[in-house]
């Protein structure tokens, strides 16, 4: 029997099973309960899963299990009360053409005549380290967009390919309309990435690409474009194989409005068809036939007959292949939410309606990928079957100005209050923390940090009851959503921030200072360290 084995062997066995199975074992008998509750390794495993985290690489500034567990609980308490341990200001000069925040690295490309050749990157300060900065004066190509994965030491540059004019010869020789450069971050962004078989991914398109964005998820790079044609292009960046190639031309309504990966082999797009829909696709690791499998279409509520849906976009937090170096833990790839933003035209004589958004867990969408059967075809899912229990709607005080306002299960959101006032809130959709009281260990950590966890911050609340969108404003019928969440007001409510960003341990309030005497501006981030 298991209990006849030495305690050390039992612990070693339990560490290799799922955290839920560990918890189930703890209620089997007193002996297993005592073993599990007294084991730092097993408790750390359980608490990691409770926060939707995965363990980082050994060593670093928190090398022991005890120190990592302590840090995990400290951050949990600090996020719940939104009591930053430190504050700092980081200023990055230059007009912003494109930007990214991934794994504690904030970078922006500096605009020059509609493209960029310069890059400034800041490894943001933290509770354990000071800021480090990289400035690249010449990337070697003019770029439209870029993406980062510090965990893979990877930066992906999407080359700007002008259609006409003398600048057309400033980049690479004429050829492909789409050229994606795979570079090594630690080599100053100039050297090809050693894991890439082809350092430049090329693809001919029907014409020059104007509106586009790129994302990295482990071994794939995805490109979504919408002007002057629309489609999706996905490569295995390591082998150079094209896995998905979809594009179409036309001057009519855009086929796709938004794009986001769900996993390294699944993604979704949003469309304006009917009342708005989410189409979920999976694709294979093989490059043939380069067309994805449509696994499901999720429908939105029926809109009011006098309203027209103009936009339906989506965003989620960045994907990291693994926790970056010297990071004790990071959000698991699957522990994430997606935010969908809707813009409708105003009703006649009613003025402009505020934008709305709704939040859904990644697992809710991935459920259709996992349940797909070729013989059944794509699932067609009405709103009533997935939305009321799986989402939560909010009225926004304003549209989101900057991306990276989502990380893991947290969202920084400018919520319009019932009083008509605007308040920026940090919303946490972590199921565990919306359903349990603080543990004894959390209370001890809070006491040491000088935080009274029994007295929540003013304005914070746990919301489990349904919220109701009344019929007649946006939707034809009353819309009820009930995804639980915890909300706490963000600091700096009176500061003139143009947006907020969030990552594992930081909340960033963004200010833009325009220099009237020059053709550039300075972006200032007030960084709150959790």
Coordinates of C-alpha atoms in Angstrom, one line a residue:
X1 CA 0.0 0.0 0.0
X2 CA 1.0 3.6 -0.6
X3 CA 1.0 4.4 3.1
X4 CA 3.4 1.6 3.8
X5 CA 6.1 3.5 1.9
X6 CA 8.5 6.0 3.6
X7 CA 7.2 9.5 3.8
X8 CA 9.9 10.8 1.4
X9 CA 8.8 8.4 -1.3
X10 CA 5.1 9.2 -0.8
X11 CA 5.9 13.0 -1.2
X12 CA 7.9 12.3 -4.3
X13 CA 4.9 10.4 -5.8
X14 CA 2.4 13.1 -4.9
X15 CA 4.5 15.9 -6.4
X16 CA 4.0 14.3 -9.9
X17 CA 0.2 14.3 -9.8
X18 CA -2.2 17.1 -10.6
X19 CA -2.9 19.6 -7.8
X20 CA -6.6 18.6 -7.7
X21 CA -5.5 15.0 -7.1
X22 CA -3.2 16.2 -4.3
X23 CA -6.1 17.9 -2.7
X24 CA -8.3 14.8 -3.1
X25 CA -5.6 12.7 -1.5
X26 CA -5.5 15.1 1.5
X27 CA -9.1 14.1 2.4
X28 CA -8.5 10.4 2.2
X29 CA -7.1 10.0 5.7
X30 CA -5.4 11.9 8.5
X31 CA -2.0 10.5 7.6
X32 CA -2.1 11.9 4.0
X33 CA -3.7 15.1 5.2
X34 CA -0.8 15.6 7.7
X35 CA 1.8 14.8 5.1
X36 CA 0.4 17.1 2.4
X37 CA -0.3 20.1 4.7
X38 CA 3.2 19.9 6.2
X39 CA 5.1 19.5 2.8
X40 CA 6.4 22.8 1.4
X41 CA 6.8 21.3 -2.0
X42 CA 3.2 20.1 -2.1
X43 CA 1.8 23.3 -0.7
X44 CA 3.7 25.3 -3.2
X45 CA 2.4 23.1 -6.0
X46 CA -1.2 23.7 -4.8
X47 CA -0.8 27.4 -4.3
X48 CA 0.8 27.8 -7.8
X49 CA -2.2 26.2 -9.4
X50 CA -4.6 28.3 -7.3
X51 CA -3.0 31.4 -8.8
X52 CA -2.9 29.9 -12.3
X53 CA 0.9 30.0 -12.2
X54 CA 3.7 27.7 -13.3
X55 CA 7.1 27.3 -11.6
X56 CA 10.2 29.1 -12.9
X57 CA 13.6 27.8 -13.5
X58 CA 15.8 26.8 -10.5
X59 CA 18.0 29.3 -8.8
X60 CA 17.7 33.1 -9.2
X61 CA 16.9 35.5 -6.5
X62 CA 14.4 33.1 -4.9
X63 CA 16.1 29.7 -5.1
X64 CA 14.2 27.8 -2.4
X65 CA 10.7 26.5 -2.4
X66 CA 10.0 28.3 0.9
X67 CA 11.1 31.7 -0.5
X68 CA 9.0 31.2 -3.6
X69 CA 5.9 30.2 -1.7
X70 CA 6.4 33.3 0.6
X71 CA 6.7 35.6 -2.5
X72 CA 3.7 34.0 -4.1
X73 CA 1.5 34.7 -1.0
X74 CA 2.9 38.2 -0.7
X75 CA 1.9 39.0 -4.3
X76 CA -1.5 37.4 -3.9
X77 CA -2.2 39.6 -0.8
X78 CA -0.8 42.8 -2.5
X79 CA -2.9 42.2 -5.7
X80 CA -6.1 41.6 -3.6
X81 CA -5.6 44.8 -1.7
X82 CA -3.8 46.6 -4.5
X83 CA -1.2 47.9 -2.0
X84 CA 2.0 48.5 -4.1
X85 CA 5.2 47.8 -2.3
X86 CA 7.2 50.4 -4.4
X87 CA 6.6 53.0 -7.1
X88 CA 8.9 54.2 -9.9
X89 CA 8.8 56.4 -13.0
X90 CA 10.2 55.3 -16.3
X91 CA 10.4 57.8 -19.2
X92 CA 10.9 56.6 -22.8
X93 CA 11.4 59.5 -25.3
X94 CA 10.4 59.3 -28.9
X95 CA 7.2 59.1 -30.9
X96 CA 5.7 55.7 -30.5
X97 CA 5.1 53.7 -33.7
X98 CA 4.5 50.3 -32.1
X99 CA 5.0 48.9 -28.6
X100 CA 5.0 45.7 -26.5
X101 CA 5.0 44.7 -22.8
X102 CA 5.9 41.0 -22.3
X103 CA 7.6 39.4 -19.3
X104 CA 8.7 42.6 -17.7
X105 CA 10.1 44.0 -20.9
X106 CA 8.5 47.2 -22.3
X107 CA 9.7 48.2 -25.8
X108 CA 8.6 50.7 -28.4
X109 CA 9.7 51.4 -31.9
X110 CA 10.2 55.1 -32.7
X111 CA 8.2 56.3 -35.7
X112 CA 9.9 57.8 -38.7
X113 CA 7.6 58.7 -41.6
X114 CA 5.1 55.9 -41.0
X115 CA 7.6 53.2 -40.1
X116 CA 10.4 52.7 -37.6
X117 CA 14.1 51.9 -37.7
X118 CA 14.9 52.6 -34.0
X119 CA 13.9 50.7 -30.9
X120 CA 14.1 51.4 -27.2
X121 CA 13.6 48.6 -24.7
X122 CA 13.3 48.8 -20.9
X123 CA 13.5 45.8 -18.6
X124 CA 11.3 47.4 -16.1
X125 CA 12.4 47.8 -12.5
X126 CA 11.0 45.4 -9.9
X127 CA 11.2 44.8 -6.2
X128 CA 14.4 42.9 -6.7
X129 CA 16.2 44.7 -9.6
X130 CA 16.7 48.1 -11.2
X131 CA 15.8 49.0 -14.7
X132 CA 18.0 47.9 -17.7
X133 CA 17.7 49.6 -21.0
X134 CA 18.6 48.8 -24.6
X135 CA 18.6 51.4 -27.4
X136 CA 18.9 50.2 -31.0
X137 CA 19.6 53.1 -33.4
X138 CA 19.2 51.1 -36.6
X139 CA 17.3 47.8 -36.9
X140 CA 18.6 47.3 -40.4
X141 CA 15.1 47.4 -41.8
X142 CA 12.1 49.7 -41.4
X143 CA 9.3 48.0 -39.5
X144 CA 5.5 48.2 -39.2
X145 CA 5.2 46.1 -36.1
X146 CA 7.1 43.7 -33.8
X147 CA 6.5 41.1 -31.1
X148 CA 8.5 39.7 -28.2
X149 CA 9.0 36.6 -26.2
X150 CA 11.9 37.2 -23.7
X151 CA 11.6 33.6 -22.5
X152 CA 12.9 32.5 -26.0
X153 CA 15.2 35.5 -26.4
X154 CA 13.1 36.3 -29.5
X155 CA 12.0 39.5 -31.2
X156 CA 10.0 39.3 -34.4
X157 CA 10.2 42.3 -36.7
X158 CA 7.5 42.8 -39.4
X159 CA 9.3 44.8 -42.2
X160 CA 7.6 47.8 -43.7
X161 CA 7.2 47.3 -47.4
X162 CA 6.2 50.6 -49.0
X163 CA 4.2 50.3 -52.3
X164 CA 5.7 53.1 -54.3
X165 CA 8.2 56.0 -54.1
X166 CA 12.0 56.3 -53.6
X167 CA 11.7 54.7 -50.1
X168 CA 10.8 51.4 -51.7
X169 CA 14.5 50.6 -52.2
X170 CA 15.6 51.5 -48.7
X171 CA 14.8 48.1 -47.3
X172 CA 15.4 44.7 -48.8
X173 CA 15.4 44.1 -52.6
X174 CA 12.0 44.0 -54.2
X175 CA 10.2 40.7 -53.8
X176 CA 7.8 39.5 -51.1
X177 CA 5.2 41.9 -49.8
X178 CA 5.5 40.3 -46.3
X179 CA 8.9 39.8 -44.7
X180 CA 9.2 38.8 -41.0
X181 CA 12.7 38.9 -39.4
X182 CA 13.5 36.6 -36.5
X183 CA 16.1 38.2 -34.2
X184 CA 17.9 37.4 -31.0
X185 CA 17.1 39.9 -28.2
X186 CA 20.3 39.4 -26.2
X187 CA 22.3 40.1 -29.4
X188 CA 21.1 43.7 -29.5
X189 CA 18.1 42.8 -31.8
X190 CA 20.5 42.6 -34.7
X191 CA 21.6 39.0 -35.0
X192 CA 19.4 36.2 -36.4
X193 CA 17.8 33.9 -33.9
X194 CA 19.8 30.7 -33.8
X195 CA 16.7 28.5 -33.5
X196 CA 15.2 29.8 -36.7
X197 CA 16.1 27.7 -39.8
X198 CA 15.2 30.7 -42.0
X199 CA 15.9 34.1 -40.3
X200 CA 13.5 35.9 -42.6
X201 CA 10.0 34.5 -43.3
X202 CA 8.6 35.7 -46.7
X203 CA 5.2 35.6 -48.3
X204 CA 3.8 37.2 -51.5
X205 CA 0.5 38.9 -50.9
X206 CA -2.1 40.4 -53.2
X207 CA -0.6 43.8 -52.4
X208 CA 1.2 45.9 -49.8
X209 CA 0.0 45.3 -46.3
X210 CA -1.0 48.3 -44.3
X211 CA -3.1 47.3 -41.3
X212 CA -1.6 44.3 -39.5
X213 CA -0.3 42.9 -36.2
X214 CA 1.8 39.8 -35.1
X215 CA 1.8 37.5 -32.1
X216 CA 4.2 34.8 -30.9
X217 CA 3.0 31.6 -29.2
X218 CA 5.8 29.2 -28.4
X219 CA 6.9 27.8 -31.8
X220 CA 4.5 29.8 -34.0
X221 CA 4.3 33.3 -35.2
X222 CA 0.8 34.5 -36.3
X223 CA 0.1 37.6 -38.4
X224 CA -3.4 39.1 -38.7
X225 CA -4.0 41.7 -41.4
X226 CA -7.0 43.8 -42.3
X227 CA -5.9 46.5 -44.9
X228 CA -6.4 46.5 -47.9
X229 CA -7.3 42.8 -47.6
X230 CA -7.9 40.6 -44.6
X231 CA -6.7 37.2 -43.4
X232 CA -4.4 35.2 -41.2
X233 CA -0.9 33.9 -41.8
X234 CA 0.8 31.5 -39.4
X235 CA 4.3 30.1 -39.5
X236 CA 6.3 27.7 -37.4
X237 CA 9.1 30.2 -36.9
X238 CA 11.7 27.6 -36.0
X239 CA 11.2 25.5 -39.2
X240 CA 10.0 28.3 -41.5
X241 CA 6.9 26.2 -42.5
X242 CA 3.6 28.0 -43.3
X243 CA 0.9 26.4 -41.3
X244 CA -2.1 28.7 -42.1
X245 CA -2.6 30.9 -45.2
X246 CA -5.9 32.7 -45.4
X247 CA -6.5 36.0 -47.2
X248 CA -9.1 37.7 -49.4
X249 CA -9.5 41.0 -51.1
X250 CA -12.6 43.2 -51.3
X251 CA -13.7 46.7 -50.5
X252 CA -16.8 45.6 -48.6
X253 CA -17.1 44.9 -44.9
X254 CA -14.1 43.3 -43.2
X255 CA -14.4 39.6 -42.9
X256 CA -12.5 39.6 -39.7
X257 CA -12.5 42.2 -37.0
X258 CA -10.1 40.7 -34.4
X259 CA -7.7 37.8 -33.9
X260 CA -6.2 36.0 -31.0
X261 CA -4.4 32.8 -30.3
X262 CA -6.0 30.4 -27.8
X263 CA -3.1 27.9 -27.8
X264 CA -0.1 27.1 -30.0
X265 CA -2.5 25.2 -32.4
X266 CA -5.8 27.1 -32.0
X267 CA -7.0 30.7 -32.6
X268 CA -10.2 32.7 -33.0
X269 CA -11.4 35.5 -35.1
X270 CA -14.3 37.9 -34.6
X271 CA -16.7 38.9 -37.3
X272 CA -19.6 41.3 -37.8
X273 CA -21.8 38.8 -39.4
X274 CA -25.4 38.8 -38.1
X275 CA -25.1 40.2 -34.6
X276 CA -21.4 39.4 -34.1
X277 CA -19.8 36.1 -33.8
X278 CA -16.6 34.4 -32.6
X279 CA -15.1 31.7 -34.9
X280 CA -12.7 29.2 -33.4
X281 CA -10.2 27.3 -35.5
X282 CA -7.5 24.7 -34.9
X283 CA -4.6 23.9 -37.2
X284 CA -2.0 21.1 -37.5
X285 CA 1.7 21.1 -37.0
X286 CA 2.1 20.0 -40.7
X287 CA 2.1 22.6 -43.4
X288 CA -0.5 20.8 -45.5
X289 CA -3.1 21.8 -46.5
X290 CA -2.4 25.3 -44.9
X291 CA -6.1 25.8 -44.1
X292 CA -7.3 25.6 -40.5
X293 CA -10.2 23.5 -39.2
X294 CA -13.3 25.5 -38.2
X295 CA -14.4 23.9 -34.9
X296 CA -17.1 26.3 -33.6
X297 CA -19.0 29.5 -34.1
X298 CA -20.2 31.3 -31.0
X299 CA -22.9 33.9 -31.4
X300 CA -23.4 37.1 -29.5
X301 CA -26.8 38.4 -28.2
X302 CA -29.2 39.7 -30.8
X303 CA -28.7 43.4 -31.2
X304 CA -31.5 46.0 -31.2
X305 CA -32.9 46.5 -34.6
X306 CA -31.9 50.2 -34.6
X307 CA -28.3 49.4 -33.7
X308 CA -25.4 48.4 -36.1
X309 CA -22.4 46.6 -34.7
X310 CA -19.3 48.5 -36.0
X311 CA -16.5 46.8 -34.2
X312 CA -15.9 43.5 -32.3
X313 CA -12.3 43.2 -31.3
X314 CA -10.5 40.9 -28.9
X315 CA -7.3 40.9 -26.8
X316 CA -5.6 38.7 -24.2
X317 CA -2.3 38.8 -22.3
X318 CA 1.0 37.9 -24.0
X319 CA 2.0 34.3 -24.4
X320 CA 5.4 33.2 -23.0
X321 CA 7.0 29.9 -23.8
X322 CA 8.1 29.6 -20.2
X323 CA 8.9 31.9 -17.3
X324 CA 11.7 34.3 -18.2
X325 CA 15.2 33.7 -16.6
X326 CA 15.4 34.7 -12.9
X327 CA 11.6 34.7 -12.6
X328 CA 10.3 32.4 -9.8
X329 CA 6.9 31.8 -11.5
X330 CA 4.7 33.1 -14.2
X331 CA 1.1 32.8 -15.5
X332 CA 0.3 29.5 -17.1
X333 CA -0.5 29.6 -20.8
X334 CA -4.0 28.3 -20.1
X335 CA -4.8 30.5 -17.1
X336 CA -6.0 33.6 -19.0
X337 CA -9.1 35.6 -20.0
X338 CA -10.0 37.3 -23.3
X339 CA -11.7 40.7 -23.4
X340 CA -14.0 41.4 -26.3
X341 CA -14.9 45.0 -27.0
X342 CA -18.0 46.1 -28.9
X343 CA -18.8 49.4 -30.5
X344 CA -22.3 50.1 -31.9
X345 CA -23.5 53.1 -33.8
X346 CA -25.6 55.5 -31.7
X347 CA -29.4 55.3 -31.8
X348 CA -31.1 58.2 -33.5
X349 CA -31.6 61.2 -31.1
X350 CA -29.9 59.3 -28.3
X351 CA -26.3 60.5 -28.6
X352 CA -23.2 58.3 -28.5
X353 CA -23.5 55.0 -26.6
X354 CA -20.5 54.1 -24.4
X355 CA -18.5 51.1 -25.7
X356 CA -19.1 47.8 -23.9
X357 CA -16.9 44.7 -23.3
X358 CA -17.3 41.2 -22.0
X359 CA -14.7 38.8 -20.5
X360 CA -14.5 35.1 -21.0
X361 CA -12.0 32.4 -19.8
X362 CA -9.7 30.8 -22.3
X363 CA -10.8 27.4 -21.2
X364 CA -14.4 28.2 -22.2
X365 CA -13.3 28.7 -25.8
X366 CA -10.8 25.8 -25.8
X367 CA -13.5 23.5 -24.7
X368 CA -14.9 23.6 -28.3
X369 CA -11.4 22.8 -29.7
X370 CA -11.1 19.8 -27.4
X371 CA -14.6 18.5 -28.2
X372 CA -14.4 18.8 -31.9
X373 CA -15.1 15.7 -34.0
X374 CA -14.6 15.8 -37.8
X375 CA -17.7 13.8 -38.4
X376 CA -19.9 16.3 -36.6
X377 CA -18.4 19.4 -38.2
X378 CA -18.2 22.9 -36.6
X379 CA -20.5 23.6 -33.6
X380 CA -23.0 26.4 -34.0
X381 CA -23.5 27.8 -30.5
X382 CA -26.2 30.4 -29.7
X383 CA -25.5 33.0 -27.1
X384 CA -27.9 31.4 -24.6
X385 CA -25.8 28.2 -24.5
X386 CA -22.4 29.7 -23.6
X387 CA -22.7 33.4 -22.8
X388 CA -24.8 33.9 -19.6
X389 CA -22.7 31.5 -17.5
X390 CA -19.4 31.9 -19.2
X391 CA -19.0 35.7 -19.6
X392 CA -19.4 39.0 -17.8
X393 CA -20.5 42.3 -19.5
X394 CA -19.3 45.8 -18.6
X395 CA -20.1 49.2 -19.8
X396 CA -16.9 51.1 -20.4
X397 CA -16.4 54.7 -19.5
X398 CA -14.1 55.0 -22.5
X399 CA -12.5 52.7 -25.1
X400 CA -9.2 51.0 -24.3
X401 CA -6.5 53.4 -25.4
X402 CA -3.5 51.0 -25.1
X403 CA -3.2 47.3 -25.3
X404 CA -1.6 45.0 -22.6
X405 CA -4.4 45.8 -20.2
X406 CA -4.9 42.0 -19.7
X407 CA -2.6 39.6 -18.0
X408 CA -3.5 36.1 -16.9
X409 CA -6.9 36.4 -15.3
X410 CA -6.6 40.1 -14.5
X411 CA -8.0 43.1 -16.5
X412 CA -7.4 46.8 -15.9
X413 CA -10.8 48.3 -17.0
X414 CA -12.3 51.8 -17.1
X415 CA -15.7 50.8 -15.8
X416 CA -18.7 53.2 -16.0
X417 CA -20.3 53.1 -12.6
X418 CA -24.1 53.2 -11.9
X419 CA -23.6 56.8 -10.7
X420 CA -22.3 57.8 -14.1
X421 CA -18.8 58.2 -12.8
X422 CA -15.7 56.6 -14.4
X423 CA -13.4 54.4 -12.3
X424 CA -10.5 52.3 -13.3
X425 CA -10.7 48.9 -11.7
X426 CA -8.5 45.8 -11.6
X427 CA -10.8 42.9 -12.2
X428 CA -9.6 39.4 -11.2
X429 CA -11.5 36.4 -12.8
X430 CA -9.5 33.8 -10.9
X431 CA -12.1 31.2 -9.8
X432 CA -10.2 30.1 -6.7
X433 CA -9.9 33.5 -5.2
X434 CA -13.5 34.5 -5.9
X435 CA -14.8 31.5 -4.1
X436 CA -12.7 31.2 -0.9
X437 CA -11.8 33.1 2.2
X438 CA -8.1 34.1 2.8
X439 CA -6.1 31.2 4.2
X440 CA -4.2 31.3 7.5
X441 CA -0.9 31.6 5.6
X442 CA -2.2 34.6 3.6
X443 CA -3.3 36.3 6.9
X444 CA 0.1 35.8 8.4
X445 CA 1.8 37.3 5.3
X446 CA -0.7 40.2 5.3
X447 CA 0.1 40.9 8.9
X448 CA 3.8 41.0 8.2
X449 CA 3.2 43.4 5.3
X450 CA 1.1 45.7 7.5
X451 CA -2.1 44.9 5.6
X452 CA -5.4 44.3 7.3
X453 CA -6.8 41.6 5.0
X454 CA -10.0 41.5 7.1
X455 CA -10.8 45.1 6.0
X456 CA -10.9 45.2 2.1
X457 CA -9.9 48.4 0.4
X458 CA -12.6 51.0 -0.1
X459 CA -14.5 50.3 -3.3
X460 CA -13.4 46.7 -3.6
X461 CA -16.0 44.0 -4.0
X462 CA -16.6 40.4 -4.8
X463 CA -19.3 40.0 -7.5
X464 CA -21.0 36.7 -7.8
X465 CA -24.6 37.8 -8.5
X466 CA -25.6 38.2 -12.2
X467 CA -25.4 41.6 -14.0
X468 CA -28.2 42.7 -16.4
X469 CA -28.0 44.7 -19.6
X470 CA -31.5 46.0 -20.1
X471 CA -33.3 45.4 -23.4
X472 CA -33.6 48.2 -25.9
X473 CA -30.3 50.0 -25.6
X474 CA -27.8 47.7 -27.4
X475 CA -29.6 44.4 -27.4
X476 CA -33.1 43.3 -28.4
X477 CA -33.6 41.3 -25.2
X478 CA -32.3 41.6 -21.7
X479 CA -28.8 40.1 -21.4
X480 CA -27.7 38.5 -18.2
X481 CA -24.1 37.5 -17.5
X482 CA -22.7 35.9 -14.3
X483 CA -19.0 35.1 -14.5
X484 CA -17.7 35.8 -10.9
X485 CA -14.9 38.3 -10.4
X486 CA -13.2 40.4 -7.7
X487 CA -12.7 44.1 -8.2
X488 CA -10.5 46.7 -6.6
X489 CA -10.0 50.3 -7.7
X490 CA -6.6 51.0 -9.3
X491 CA -4.3 53.6 -7.8
X492 CA -3.8 57.0 -9.4
X493 CA -7.5 57.7 -10.2
X494 CA -6.9 61.4 -10.3
X495 CA -3.7 61.2 -12.4
X496 CA -4.0 62.1 -16.1
X497 CA -3.1 58.6 -17.3
X498 CA -4.0 57.8 -20.9
X499 CA -4.1 54.1 -20.2
X500 CA -3.0 51.3 -17.9
X501 CA -1.0 48.2 -18.5
X502 CA -0.5 45.1 -16.3
X503 CA 1.9 42.2 -16.0
X504 CA 2.8 39.6 -13.4
X505 CA 4.0 42.0 -10.7
X506 CA 3.4 45.5 -12.0
X507 CA 0.6 47.9 -12.8
X508 CA 1.7 50.7 -15.2
X509 CA -0.1 54.0 -15.5
X510 CA 0.8 55.7 -18.8
X511 CA 1.3 59.4 -19.5
X512 CA 2.3 61.0 -22.9
X513 CA 4.1 64.3 -22.8
X514 CA 4.1 66.0 -26.2
X515 CA 7.1 68.2 -27.0
X516 CA 5.7 71.0 -29.1
X517 CA 9.1 72.0 -30.3
X518 CA 10.0 68.6 -31.7
X519 CA 8.4 65.8 -33.8
X520 CA 8.3 63.3 -31.0
X521 CA 6.9 62.8 -27.5
X522 CA 7.9 61.1 -24.3
X523 CA 5.9 58.2 -22.8
X524 CA 6.1 58.1 -19.0
X525 CA 5.2 55.0 -17.1
X526 CA 4.4 55.2 -13.4
X527 CA 5.2 51.7 -12.3
X528 CA 3.4 50.2 -9.3
X529 CA 5.3 47.1 -8.0
X530 CA 3.1 44.5 -6.5

